Coordinates of N, CA and C in Angstrom, one line a residue:
M1 N 103.9 80.7 117.5 CA 104.6 80.5 118.6 C 105.0 81.2 119.1
K2 N 105.4 80.4 120.7 CA 105.8 81.4 121.5 C 107.4 80.8 121.9
I3 N 108.4 81.9 121.5 CA 109.8 81.3 121.6 C 110.7 82.3 122.7
L4 N 111.3 81.3 123.7 CA 111.7 81.9 125.0 C 113.4 82.3 124.5
Y5 N 114.0 83.3 124.7 CA 115.5 83.1 124.2 C 116.4 84.3 125.4
V6 N 117.4 83.2 126.2 CA 118.0 83.3 126.2 C 119.0 84.1 126.4
E7 N 119.8 85.3 126.2 CA 121.3 85.8 126.1 C 121.5 86.9 126.1
D8 N 123.1 86.6 127.0 CA 123.0 87.9 127.3 C 124.2 88.8 126.4
S9 N 123.7 89.1 125.7 CA 124.8 89.6 124.2 C 123.6 91.2 123.8
A10 N 123.2 91.6 124.6 CA 122.4 92.9 124.0 C 122.0 92.6 122.7
S11 N 123.0 93.2 121.6 CA 123.4 93.8 120.3 C 122.6 92.2 119.8
L12 N 123.2 90.7 119.5 CA 122.2 89.9 119.3 C 121.4 89.7 120.0
R13 N 120.8 89.7 120.8 CA 119.5 89.0 121.5 C 118.8 90.6 121.0
D14 N 119.0 92.0 120.8 CA 118.1 92.5 120.4 C 118.2 92.1 118.1
T15 N 119.0 91.2 118.4 CA 119.5 91.1 116.2 C 118.2 89.9 115.7
V16 N 118.6 89.0 117.0 CA 117.4 87.6 117.0 C 116.4 87.5 117.2
S17 N 116.0 88.3 118.4 CA 114.8 88.2 119.1 C 114.0 89.6 117.5
R18 N 114.4 90.3 117.4 CA 113.5 91.4 116.2 C 113.5 90.2 114.7
G19 N 114.3 89.0 115.0 CA 114.6 88.5 113.5 C 113.8 87.8 113.6
L20 N 113.2 86.9 115.4 CA 112.0 85.8 115.3 C 110.8 86.3 115.0
R21 N 110.8 87.3 115.3 CA 109.2 88.4 115.5 C 109.0 88.6 114.4
K22 N 109.8 88.8 113.5 CA 109.0 89.6 112.3 C 108.6 87.8 111.6
A23 N 109.5 86.6 111.5 CA 109.2 85.1 111.3 C 107.9 84.9 111.1
G24 N 107.2 85.7 112.5 CA 106.1 85.4 112.5 C 106.0 84.6 114.7
F25 N 107.5 84.9 114.9 CA 106.8 84.0 116.0 C 107.1 84.6 117.1
T26 N 106.1 84.7 118.9 CA 106.2 85.9 119.8 C 107.2 85.7 121.0
V27 N 107.5 86.3 121.0 CA 109.5 86.6 121.2 C 109.5 87.3 122.6
D28 N 109.8 85.7 123.3 CA 109.7 86.0 125.4 C 111.5 86.4 125.3
V29 N 111.9 87.5 126.1 CA 114.0 87.0 126.1 C 114.3 87.8 127.9
A30 N 115.3 87.0 127.8 CA 115.7 87.0 129.4 C 117.6 86.8 129.6
T31 N 118.1 87.7 130.4 CA 119.0 88.5 130.3 C 120.4 87.1 130.8
D32 N 119.5 86.9 131.9 CA 121.1 86.2 132.6 C 120.4 84.6 132.7
G33 N 120.6 83.3 133.0 CA 120.5 82.3 133.6 C 118.9 82.1 134.3
E34 N 119.2 83.0 135.9 CA 118.0 82.8 136.8 C 116.4 83.8 136.2
T35 N 116.9 84.5 135.8 CA 115.5 85.2 134.1 C 114.7 84.5 134.0
G36 N 115.8 83.3 132.8 CA 115.1 82.3 131.8 C 114.4 81.5 132.3
L37 N 115.0 81.1 133.7 CA 114.2 79.7 134.3 C 113.8 79.3 134.9
D38 N 113.6 80.9 135.5 CA 112.2 81.5 136.5 C 110.8 81.2 135.5
L39 N 111.4 82.0 133.6 CA 110.4 82.1 132.7 C 110.3 81.3 132.5
A40 N 110.6 80.1 131.8 CA 110.8 78.4 131.6 C 110.0 77.5 131.6
L41 N 110.4 77.7 133.4 CA 109.7 77.3 134.5 C 107.8 77.5 134.6
A42 N 108.0 79.0 134.4 CA 106.2 79.2 133.9 C 105.5 79.8 133.5
G43 N 106.4 79.4 131.7 CA 105.3 79.0 130.8 C 105.5 78.3 129.4
E44 N 104.2 78.6 128.6 CA 104.5 77.8 127.6 C 105.3 77.6 126.9
Y45 N 106.7 77.3 126.1 CA 107.5 77.9 125.1 C 106.8 77.1 124.5
A46 N 107.3 76.9 122.9 CA 107.8 75.7 121.6 C 109.0 75.4 121.6
V47 N 109.3 76.5 121.7 CA 111.3 76.6 121.9 C 111.6 76.9 122.6
V48 N 112.8 76.4 123.4 CA 114.2 78.2 124.7 C 115.3 78.3 123.5
V49 N 115.4 79.3 123.0 CA 116.6 79.1 122.4 C 117.3 79.3 123.8
L50 N 119.0 78.9 124.0 CA 119.5 79.3 125.2 C 121.0 79.4 125.4
D51 N 121.2 80.7 125.2 CA 122.2 80.3 124.9 C 123.2 79.4 126.5
V52 N 124.9 79.3 125.8 CA 125.9 78.8 126.6 C 126.0 79.4 128.1
M53 N 126.7 80.5 127.5 CA 127.8 81.4 128.4 C 126.9 82.6 128.8
L54 N 126.6 81.8 130.6 CA 125.2 83.6 131.0 C 126.0 83.5 132.1
P55 N 125.5 85.3 132.1 CA 125.8 85.6 134.5 C 124.7 84.8 134.5
G56 N 125.5 84.6 136.6 CA 125.0 83.5 136.7 C 124.8 82.6 136.2
L57 N 123.4 81.5 136.5 CA 123.9 80.2 136.0 C 123.7 80.6 134.4
D58 N 124.8 79.0 134.0 CA 125.5 79.0 133.1 C 124.2 78.3 132.1
G59 N 124.3 78.4 130.8 CA 123.3 77.4 130.2 C 123.0 76.0 130.4
F60 N 124.3 75.9 130.8 CA 124.0 73.8 130.9 C 123.8 73.4 132.2
E61 N 123.3 75.1 133.1 CA 122.7 74.7 134.6 C 120.8 75.0 134.4
V62 N 121.0 76.6 133.7 CA 119.3 75.8 133.9 C 119.1 74.8 132.6
L63 N 119.6 74.5 131.5 CA 119.0 73.2 130.6 C 119.3 72.1 132.3
R64 N 119.9 71.4 132.7 CA 120.1 70.7 133.3 C 118.4 70.8 135.2
E65 N 118.1 72.1 135.2 CA 116.9 72.5 136.5 C 115.8 72.2 135.5
L66 N 116.3 72.0 134.5 CA 114.3 72.4 133.4 C 114.3 71.1 133.0
R67 N 115.3 70.7 133.0 CA 115.1 68.0 132.4 C 114.4 68.3 133.6
K68 N 115.4 68.5 135.2 CA 114.7 68.4 136.6 C 113.6 67.9 137.0
A69 N 113.3 69.6 136.5 CA 112.0 69.5 137.0 C 110.8 68.9 135.7
G70 N 111.4 68.7 135.1 CA 110.5 67.5 133.9 C 110.2 68.3 132.4
S71 N 110.6 69.6 132.4 CA 110.0 70.2 131.4 C 110.6 69.7 130.0
K72 N 109.5 69.3 128.8 CA 109.3 68.6 127.3 C 109.8 69.4 126.4
C73 N 109.7 71.5 126.6 CA 109.9 72.0 125.8 C 111.6 71.2 125.2
Q74 N 110.9 72.1 123.8 CA 112.6 72.0 122.7 C 113.6 73.3 123.8
I75 N 115.0 72.5 123.2 CA 115.2 73.4 123.6 C 116.8 73.7 122.4
L76 N 116.6 74.7 122.6 CA 117.9 74.9 121.2 C 119.4 75.8 121.8
M77 N 120.4 74.7 121.7 CA 122.2 75.4 123.3 C 122.6 76.2 121.6
L78 N 122.7 77.9 122.1 CA 124.1 78.1 121.2 C 125.0 78.4 122.4
T79 N 126.1 78.1 121.1 CA 127.4 78.7 122.0 C 128.7 79.1 120.5
A80 N 129.5 79.7 121.3 CA 130.7 79.8 121.1 C 132.0 79.3 120.6
R81 N 131.6 78.6 120.9 CA 132.7 76.8 122.1 C 133.0 75.9 121.1
V82 N 133.4 75.9 120.3 CA 133.8 75.0 118.9 C 134.7 73.4 119.0
E83 N 134.5 73.4 120.8 CA 135.0 71.6 121.3 C 133.8 70.7 120.7
I84 N 134.0 70.0 120.6 CA 133.4 68.9 120.6 C 132.5 68.4 122.1
A85 N 133.5 68.3 122.8 CA 132.9 67.9 124.3 C 132.0 68.1 124.8
D86 N 132.0 70.3 124.3 CA 130.6 70.9 125.2 C 129.7 70.8 123.8
R87 N 129.6 70.1 122.9 CA 128.7 70.0 122.0 C 128.2 68.7 123.5
V88 N 128.4 67.6 122.7 CA 128.1 66.4 123.3 C 127.4 66.6 124.9
R89 N 128.3 67.4 125.7 CA 127.4 67.9 126.9 C 126.4 68.4 126.7
G90 N 126.3 69.7 126.6 CA 124.5 70.1 126.7 C 123.3 68.2 125.6
L91 N 124.3 68.3 124.8 CA 123.4 67.8 124.3 C 122.6 66.2 125.1
E92 N 124.0 65.2 125.8 CA 123.3 64.3 126.6 C 122.7 64.7 128.1
T93 N 123.0 66.0 128.5 CA 122.0 67.1 129.9 C 120.7 67.1 129.4
G94 N 120.1 66.8 128.1 CA 119.1 66.7 127.4 C 118.5 68.0 126.4
A95 N 120.1 68.7 125.5 CA 119.3 69.6 124.7 C 118.5 69.4 123.5
D96 N 117.8 69.4 122.6 CA 117.6 68.8 121.9 C 118.2 69.3 120.2
D97 N 119.6 70.6 120.6 CA 120.4 70.6 119.7 C 120.9 71.6 119.5
Y98 N 121.9 72.0 119.1 CA 122.8 72.7 119.4 C 123.7 73.5 118.4
L99 N 123.8 74.5 118.5 CA 124.8 75.6 117.4 C 125.2 76.2 117.6
V100 N 126.1 76.2 116.7 CA 127.7 76.6 117.8 C 128.2 78.3 116.5
K101 N 128.0 79.0 117.4 CA 128.0 81.2 117.1 C 129.3 80.8 116.4
P102 N 129.4 82.1 115.6 CA 128.9 82.5 114.6 C 127.8 82.0 113.7
F103 N 126.7 81.7 113.6 CA 126.0 81.4 113.2 C 124.7 82.0 111.5
A104 N 125.0 81.1 110.4 CA 123.8 81.8 109.4 C 122.2 82.2 109.6
W105 N 122.2 82.9 109.7 CA 120.4 83.2 109.9 C 119.5 82.0 109.4
E106 N 119.5 81.5 108.1 CA 118.8 81.1 107.6 C 118.8 79.8 108.8
E107 N 119.8 78.7 108.9 CA 120.3 77.7 109.6 C 119.2 77.5 110.4
F108 N 119.8 78.9 111.4 CA 119.0 79.1 113.3 C 117.5 78.8 113.4
L109 N 117.4 79.5 111.9 CA 115.5 80.2 111.7 C 115.0 78.3 111.8
A110 N 115.9 77.8 110.3 CA 115.1 76.3 109.8 C 115.8 75.0 111.2
R111 N 116.2 75.0 112.2 CA 116.0 73.9 112.9 C 115.7 75.3 114.0
V112 N 115.0 76.5 114.3 CA 113.4 76.9 115.0 C 112.7 76.4 114.7
R113 N 112.4 75.9 112.9 CA 111.4 76.1 113.0 C 111.6 74.2 113.1
T114 N 111.9 73.4 112.8 CA 112.1 72.1 113.5 C 111.6 71.6 114.5
L115 N 112.3 72.3 115.1 CA 112.2 72.0 116.9 C 110.6 72.0 116.7
V116 N 109.5 72.9 116.5 CA 108.4 73.6 116.9 C 107.7 72.2 116.4
R117 N 107.9 71.5 114.7 CA 107.1 70.8 114.5 C 107.3 69.7 114.4
R118 N 108.3 69.4 115.5 CA 108.8 68.2 116.4 C 107.9 68.0 117.4
R119 N 107.7 69.9 118.4 CA 107.3 69.2 119.2 C 105.2 69.1 119.1
F120 N 104.9 69.2 118.4 CA 103.8 69.1 117.8 C 103.3 68.0 116.8
R121 N 104.9 67.1 117.0 CA 105.1 65.6 115.8 C 104.5 66.0 114.4
Q122 N 104.3 67.5 113.7 CA 103.6 67.5 112.6 C 105.1 68.0 111.4
P123 N 105.3 66.2 110.1 CA 106.0 66.2 109.7 C 106.6 67.4 108.6
S124 N 105.6 68.6 108.4 CA 106.0 69.8 107.7 C 106.3 70.5 108.1
D125 N 105.8 72.1 107.2 CA 105.6 73.1 107.3 C 104.4 73.0 107.1
L126 N 104.0 72.8 106.3 CA 102.3 72.5 105.6 C 101.1 71.8 106.5
L127 N 100.1 72.1 107.1 CA 99.6 71.4 108.2 C 98.3 71.5 107.1
E128 N 98.0 69.8 106.5 CA 96.2 69.6 105.8 C 95.0 69.3 106.8
M129 N 94.2 70.2 106.8 CA 93.2 69.2 107.6 C 92.1 69.9 107.0
G130 N 92.0 69.2 105.9 CA 90.3 68.4 105.2 C 90.8 69.7 104.2
D131 N 89.6 70.7 104.2 CA 89.1 72.3 103.1 C 90.8 73.1 103.9
L132 N 91.0 73.2 105.6 CA 91.7 74.5 105.9 C 93.5 73.6 105.5
R133 N 94.3 74.9 105.3 CA 95.6 74.6 104.8 C 95.9 75.8 105.5
I134 N 97.5 74.9 106.6 CA 97.9 75.9 107.0 C 99.3 76.2 106.5
D135 N 99.4 77.1 106.1 CA 101.4 77.8 105.9 C 102.5 77.3 107.3
L136 N 102.9 76.9 107.6 CA 103.2 77.1 109.4 C 104.4 78.3 108.8
R137 N 104.9 78.3 107.7 CA 106.2 78.9 107.7 C 106.4 79.3 107.3
A138 N 105.5 79.9 106.0 CA 104.7 81.7 105.8 C 103.4 82.5 105.8
H139 N 103.3 81.6 106.9 CA 101.8 82.1 108.2 C 100.7 83.1 107.2
R140 N 100.2 81.3 106.2 CA 99.5 82.2 105.2 C 98.0 80.8 105.4
A141 N 96.8 81.0 105.2 CA 96.2 80.6 105.8 C 94.9 79.6 104.6
W142 N 94.5 79.2 104.0 CA 93.4 78.6 103.3 C 92.3 77.7 103.7
V143 N 91.1 77.8 103.2 CA 89.9 77.2 103.5 C 89.4 76.9 102.1
D144 N 89.2 76.0 101.1 CA 88.8 75.7 100.5 C 89.2 76.4 98.8
G145 N 91.5 76.3 99.4 CA 91.6 77.4 98.2 C 91.3 78.2 98.2
S146 N 90.6 79.3 99.2 CA 90.4 80.4 99.3 C 91.5 81.0 100.1
E147 N 92.3 81.8 100.6 CA 92.7 82.7 101.4 C 92.6 82.8 102.0
L148 N 93.0 83.3 103.4 CA 91.7 83.6 104.8 C 92.4 85.2 105.1
D149 N 91.7 86.9 105.7 CA 92.7 87.4 106.2 C 92.5 87.2 107.3
L150 N 93.6 86.5 107.8 CA 94.1 86.4 109.3 C 95.6 87.8 110.0
R151 N 94.9 88.8 110.5 CA 95.7 89.4 111.0 C 96.7 87.6 112.0
P152 N 98.2 89.0 112.9 CA 99.2 87.2 113.5 C 98.6 86.5 114.3
R153 N 97.6 87.4 115.0 CA 97.1 87.3 116.4 C 96.5 86.1 115.9
E154 N 95.6 86.5 116.0 CA 95.0 84.9 114.6 C 95.3 84.2 114.1
F155 N 96.1 84.5 113.3 CA 96.6 83.5 112.5 C 97.4 82.6 114.0
G156 N 97.8 83.4 115.2 CA 98.9 82.4 115.6 C 97.9 81.5 116.4
I157 N 96.6 82.1 117.0 CA 95.6 80.7 117.2 C 95.2 80.0 116.9
L158 N 94.8 80.2 115.4 CA 94.3 79.5 114.6 C 95.3 78.0 113.9
Q159 N 96.6 78.5 114.0 CA 97.5 77.8 113.8 C 97.5 76.9 115.5
Y160 N 97.9 77.7 116.6 CA 97.8 76.7 117.2 C 96.7 75.2 117.9
L161 N 95.4 75.6 117.8 CA 94.1 74.8 117.5 C 94.5 74.2 116.8
A162 N 94.8 74.5 115.7 CA 95.5 73.2 114.4 C 96.3 72.0 114.8
L163 N 97.2 72.8 115.1 CA 98.4 71.6 115.7 C 98.3 70.8 117.2
R164 N 97.1 71.6 117.9 CA 96.1 70.3 118.9 C 95.0 69.9 118.3
G165 N 94.8 70.1 116.3 CA 93.5 69.1 117.1 C 93.0 68.5 117.3
G166 N 91.6 67.9 117.5 CA 91.6 67.1 118.1 C 91.3 67.3 119.6
E167 N 92.2 68.0 120.3 CA 92.6 68.5 121.3 C 92.3 69.9 122.2
I168 N 91.5 69.2 122.9 CA 90.5 70.1 124.0 C 91.9 71.5 124.3
V169 N 91.8 72.4 124.2 CA 92.7 73.7 124.1 C 91.9 75.1 125.1
T170 N 93.2 74.4 126.8 CA 92.1 75.9 127.4 C 92.9 77.1 127.0
R171 N 92.0 78.1 128.0 CA 92.5 79.6 127.2 C 93.8 79.7 128.2
T172 N 94.4 79.3 129.2 CA 95.0 79.3 129.0 C 96.3 78.9 128.8
E173 N 96.2 77.8 128.1 CA 97.2 77.9 127.0 C 97.3 78.5 125.8
I174 N 96.4 79.3 124.5 CA 96.2 79.6 124.5 C 97.1 81.4 125.1
L175 N 96.9 81.6 126.2 CA 97.2 82.9 126.0 C 99.1 82.3 126.1
E176 N 99.5 81.4 126.7 CA 100.5 80.4 127.6 C 101.2 80.7 126.1
E177 N 101.1 80.5 125.2 CA 101.5 79.9 123.7 C 101.8 80.8 122.4
V178 N 100.4 81.6 122.8 CA 100.5 83.2 121.4 C 100.7 83.9 121.8
Y179 N 100.6 84.9 123.7 CA 101.2 86.0 123.4 C 101.9 86.8 124.7
D180 N 102.5 86.8 124.0 CA 103.7 87.1 125.4 C 103.5 87.8 127.1
H181 N 104.4 87.8 128.0 CA 104.4 87.7 129.0 C 104.0 89.0 129.7
S182 N 104.5 89.8 128.7 CA 104.6 91.5 129.3 C 102.5 91.5 128.9
V183 N 101.5 91.1 128.0 CA 101.0 91.7 127.2 C 99.9 91.5 128.7
D184 N 98.9 92.8 128.6 CA 98.3 92.8 130.0 C 97.1 92.8 129.3
L185 N 96.0 91.5 129.8 CA 94.7 91.4 129.2 C 93.5 91.4 129.7
K186 N 92.4 91.8 129.2 CA 91.3 92.4 129.9 C 91.0 90.2 130.0
S187 N 90.5 90.6 130.9 CA 89.2 89.4 130.6 C 88.9 87.9 129.6
N188 N 88.2 88.6 128.9 CA 87.3 87.7 128.1 C 87.8 89.0 126.0
A189 N 89.6 88.6 127.0 CA 90.6 89.0 125.6 C 90.6 88.0 124.6
I190 N 90.8 86.3 125.7 CA 91.3 84.9 124.3 C 89.8 85.5 124.0
D191 N 88.2 85.2 124.5 CA 87.1 84.8 123.8 C 87.2 85.4 122.7
A192 N 87.6 86.2 123.3 CA 87.1 87.4 121.7 C 88.1 87.1 120.5
A193 N 89.1 87.1 120.7 CA 90.3 86.6 119.9 C 89.8 85.5 118.9
V194 N 89.0 84.9 120.1 CA 89.2 83.3 119.1 C 87.3 83.7 118.8
C195 N 86.8 84.4 118.9 CA 85.5 84.4 118.8 C 85.9 85.4 117.3
N196 N 86.9 86.3 117.2 CA 87.1 87.0 115.6 C 87.7 85.6 114.4
V197 N 88.6 84.7 115.3 CA 88.9 83.4 114.2 C 88.3 82.9 113.6
R198 N 87.3 83.2 113.9 CA 85.7 81.9 114.3 C 84.9 82.6 113.4
R199 N 84.5 83.6 113.1 CA 83.8 84.2 112.8 C 84.6 84.5 111.7
I200 N 85.7 84.5 111.5 CA 86.9 83.9 109.8 C 86.3 83.2 109.5
L201 N 86.5 82.3 109.8 CA 86.4 80.7 109.2 C 84.7 80.5 108.2
S202 N 84.4 81.4 109.6 CA 82.4 80.9 108.7 C 82.1 81.7 107.6
E203 N 82.6 82.9 107.2 CA 82.7 83.8 106.2 C 83.3 82.8 104.9
S204 N 84.2 81.2 106.1 CA 84.8 81.1 103.9 C 84.5 79.6 104.2
G205 N 83.1 79.2 104.9 CA 81.9 78.2 105.1 C 82.4 77.1 105.6
L206 N 83.5 77.9 106.4 CA 83.7 76.6 108.3 C 82.7 77.7 109.3
N207 N 82.0 77.0 109.3 CA 80.8 77.5 110.5 C 81.1 77.1 111.7
D208 N 81.5 77.0 112.7 CA 81.2 76.6 113.8 C 82.8 75.3 114.0
A209 N 83.3 75.4 113.2 CA 84.7 75.1 112.4 C 85.7 75.0 114.0
I210 N 85.1 76.3 114.9 CA 86.3 76.3 116.4 C 84.6 76.4 116.9
K211 N 84.9 74.5 118.3 CA 83.7 74.1 119.7 C 83.7 74.8 120.3
T212 N 83.6 75.6 121.4 CA 83.7 76.6 123.6 C 83.2 75.2 123.7
I213 N 84.3 74.4 124.7 CA 84.0 72.9 124.8 C 83.2 73.8 126.6
P214 N 82.1 73.8 127.5 CA 82.6 74.8 128.4 C 82.9 74.9 129.4
R215 N 83.9 75.2 130.1 CA 84.2 75.7 131.0 C 85.6 74.7 131.6
R216 N 85.6 74.7 130.1 CA 87.1 73.7 129.7 C 88.5 74.6 128.6
G217 N 87.3 74.8 127.4 CA 88.5 75.9 126.3 C 87.4 75.2 124.9
Y218 N 88.7 75.4 123.7 CA 87.9 75.3 122.5 C 88.6 74.3 122.2
L219 N 87.9 73.3 120.6 CA 88.8 72.5 119.7 C 88.4 71.9 118.6
I220 N 89.4 72.1 118.2 CA 89.3 71.9 116.2 C 89.7 70.4 116.0
E221 N 88.6 69.7 115.1 CA 88.8 68.6 114.3 C 90.0 68.6 113.7
K222 N 90.8 67.7 114.0 CA 91.9 67.2 112.9 C 91.7 66.8 111.4
K223 N 90.5 67.2 110.9 CA 90.1 67.3 109.3 C 88.3 68.1 109.2
I224 N 88.5 69.4 108.6 CA 86.7 69.8 108.6 C 86.5 69.9 106.9
S225 N 85.6 70.2 106.5 CA 85.8 70.5 106.1 C 84.2 71.3 105.8
R226 N 84.1 72.0 104.4 CA 82.8 73.0 103.9 C 81.6 72.5 104.1
K227 N 81.0 71.2 103.7 CA 80.5 70.6 103.4 C 79.9 69.6 105.0
Q228 N 80.7 69.5 105.8 CA 80.6 69.2 106.9 C 80.0 70.1 107.9
H229 N 80.9 71.4 107.7 CA 80.0 72.9 108.4 C 78.7 73.9 108.1
G230 N 78.1 72.9 106.8 CA 77.6 73.7 107.2 C 77.7 74.2 105.2
A231 N 78.0 74.9 103.8 CA 78.6 75.2 103.1 C 77.9 74.6 101.7
S232 N 77.7 74.9 101.8 CA 75.8 74.3 100.8 C 77.3 74.5 98.7

């Protein structure tokens, strides 16, 4: 899942973005409100982590513009202000959650994960789809109890397709949800990556679990089994 982190403090920005990547997220960063707003409007992010005190547009203004533009992304606001009025203002402007600095890393990460699940209406970190089970927190997946050997990018693609189970997912959506904006991809990179995930699933007995929908994208069913997909 991809996170946008908008923060002008270089030290905090580096520490938090590094921690998010270590936790398995793809992270784009912005150092001011205008850049953060442009990135948030141009891309698809599971969560936008937005500092209140920013150069240029402040966090409240960025939040207001995002909601005015119809953005439904999950937004976690961060601030050093402790006044209840500021928290109320953020929530009433359209923030989904609010956290006061300094914060404990474990709480911050738990709030981010909760917002990701909320976006996809996923009640827990364990996504069960018949014989396929995915631990969204540990970034591990199993087929019929056997763990899949997935690289981080492959896990990201499988995770996103599974969270969108039963829906057609376009190549553009995979690009925007799984890859950071600075990556320069070849034209067939998404197809090749999905092909690798499909091969790994097939080797575990889930043949053709990921369906290619011509000229539209990919689809994985909400519930899949080894018997259904050809395993003896």
